[in-house]
Amino acid sequence: MRVYLDNNATTKMDPKVLEAMMPFLTEEYGNAFSMHIFGRETGIAVSEAREKIATLLKVKSEEIIFTASGTESDNIAVRGVTKAYKNRGNHIITSSIEHPAIKNTFKDLEQDGYKVTFLPVDKNGVVSIKALEEAITPETILISIMHANNEVGTIEPIKEISEIAKKNRILLHVDAVQTVGKIPFSPKEIGADLLTFSAHKFYGPKGVGGLYIRQGVRVAKTITGGGQEKKLRPGTTNTPGVVGMAKALELAYQNMEYEIKREEELRDYFENKIQEKIQEVVVNSKNVKRLPGTSSITFKYLEGESILLSLSYLGIAVSSGSACSSDELQASHVLLAMGIEPEFAHGTIRFSLGKYNTKEELDYTIEQVVKVIDKLRTLSPLWNEYK
Ligand code: PLP
């Protein structure tokens, strides 16, 4: 059996998405910016995709730009806002549990002379509101906080953060790569001025993302080229990609409430069984608002990589820490920021469920996890010492 439980890293594209993209991968290949008939047809498809996404997110179509990824949207937003508002101040705030797309962008800006605050989080990964209020200075121009964390699934109190930002006339960017298409919300409802999303996290194609920019917010260009996407993301439009992203979001909204409930039930079943059958496990962020399909589990006295590889051998795909940093064997910065001991952070596995996962797959996974943990622990000096 092959079981894919790494849906926070990326998802399998929905066949209906491929179907919607197909004409633009074959016969309808015109440049959406060209004035001739080939361009007009694809141009219309791009406008319709923008309109569809804007309607689903309850924003105006002029407020959406297309990009090549969540990482690119994050960069355009953070670098573009800091550049545009440079004269107002040079202090920017983020959290200590952001995805590398934000974390490393802030570190880079720090090198360039910006003052950066990385806010602490509590043991569940919730950003400290008190620390945010204390960090704000008259020089603060931007706050960037993720909507939900990709490793543990914690949903951040963005509304509360946005009220503080508004009161202090500071712009708020939200990296919503893990929530758009998974939970229902609008950037306006949560009070984001800019908001990032990425198609491949909600059964769309890879290499296409989007950025919501509230009307009136200034974003300076950070990539130079032609006039596409309000000059913020120049380059020939990825027509199949944006058509696929719009279709994927439409499908996600059609089934969202049902899918949330289904994934939550499966996740709770999975976590309860694991806790029942295996000693010394901790389910991280269990008692806070979190993504329906994300389960971060610490198996004490073990190395996550050996669990991951053993499960992979049995056909089960999971990740240890963040998939994006799995080539580095450092303990996850997210888990460390939550106060988890480094040796326990190393033994943490993320199981991320998606719409294609079934109960049978989870039963198989539970059975195999129990066996793998048991076997690895008999070989673990740390476990034997603990026992
Ligand atoms: N932000 C978050 C929270 C993510 O989880 C990811 C991907 O894992 C990204 C940004 C980057 O998105 P992309 O892979 O589209 O560049």
PDB file of C-alpha atoms and ligand atoms in Angstrom, residues 8-9 68-72 74 99 101 146 148-150 175 177-178 196 198 200-201 208 322 324, ligand 1:
ATOM      1  CA  ASN A   8       1.157  20.227   3.613  1.00  0.00           C
ATOM      2  CA  ALA A   9       4.255  19.874   1.418  1.00  0.00           C
ATOM      3  CA  ALA A  68       4.981  31.798  -9.679  1.00  0.00           C
ATOM      4  CA  SER A  69       4.728  30.488  -6.095  1.00  0.00           C
ATOM      5  CA  GLY A  70       3.924  31.229  -2.494  1.00  0.00           C
ATOM      6  CA  THR A  71       7.590  32.039  -1.983  1.00  0.00           C
ATOM      7  CA  GLU A  72       7.497  34.613  -4.763  1.00  0.00           C
ATOM      8  CA  ASP A  74       5.878  36.489   0.036  1.00  0.00           C
ATOM      9  CA  HIS A  99       8.122  29.376   6.665  1.00  0.00           C
ATOM     10  CA  ALA A 101       9.971  32.100   2.462  1.00  0.00           C
ATOM     11  CA  MET A 146       1.392  33.363   8.824  1.00  0.00           C
ATOM     12  CA  ALA A 148      -1.546  28.722   9.854  1.00  0.00           C
ATOM     13  CA  ASN A 149       1.760  27.087  10.529  1.00  0.00           C
ATOM     14  CA  ASN A 150       2.846  24.466   8.015  1.00  0.00           C
ATOM     15  CA  ASP A 175       1.178  34.144   4.511  1.00  0.00           C
ATOM     16  CA  VAL A 177      -0.363  29.336   1.903  1.00  0.00           C
ATOM     17  CA  GLN A 178      -1.640  26.696   4.343  1.00  0.00           C
ATOM     18  CA  THR A 196      -0.198  35.074  -0.074  1.00  0.00           C
ATOM     19  CA  SER A 198      -0.212  28.958  -3.616  1.00  0.00           C
ATOM     20  CA  HIS A 200      -0.213  23.357  -5.275  1.00  0.00           C
ATOM     21  CA  LYS A 201      -1.369  23.274  -1.647  1.00  0.00           C
ATOM     22  CA  VAL A 208       1.654  29.225  -9.624  1.00  0.00           C
ATOM     23  CA  SER A 322       9.309  21.039   7.438  1.00  0.00           C
ATOM     24  CA  CYS A 324      11.157  22.419   2.699  1.00  0.00           C
TER      25      CYS A 324
HETATM   26  N1  PLP B   1       4.473  29.606   3.155  1.00  0.00           N
HETATM   27  C1  PLP B   1       4.043  28.512   3.786  1.00  0.00           C
HETATM   28  C2  PLP B   1       3.348  28.634   5.100  1.00  0.00           C
HETATM   29  C3  PLP B   1       4.244  27.251   3.209  1.00  0.00           C
HETATM   30  O1  PLP B   1       3.809  26.154   3.842  1.00  0.00           O
HETATM   31  C4  PLP B   1       4.902  27.164   1.956  1.00  0.00           C
HETATM   32  C5  PLP B   1       5.195  25.842   1.358  1.00  0.00           C
HETATM   33  O2  PLP B   1       5.433  24.865   2.047  1.00  0.00           O
HETATM   34  C6  PLP B   1       5.308  28.352   1.330  1.00  0.00           C
HETATM   35  C7  PLP B   1       5.082  29.563   1.952  1.00  0.00           C
HETATM   36  C8  PLP B   1       5.977  28.340   0.005  1.00  0.00           C
HETATM   37  O3  PLP B   1       5.061  28.115  -1.039  1.00  0.00           O
HETATM   38  P1  PLP B   1       5.578  27.649  -2.464  1.00  0.00           P
HETATM   39  O4  PLP B   1       5.977  26.221  -2.335  1.00  0.00           O
HETATM   40  O5  PLP B   1       4.412  27.835  -3.385  1.00  0.00           O
HETATM   41  O6  PLP B   1       6.724  28.529  -2.815  1.00  0.00           O
END
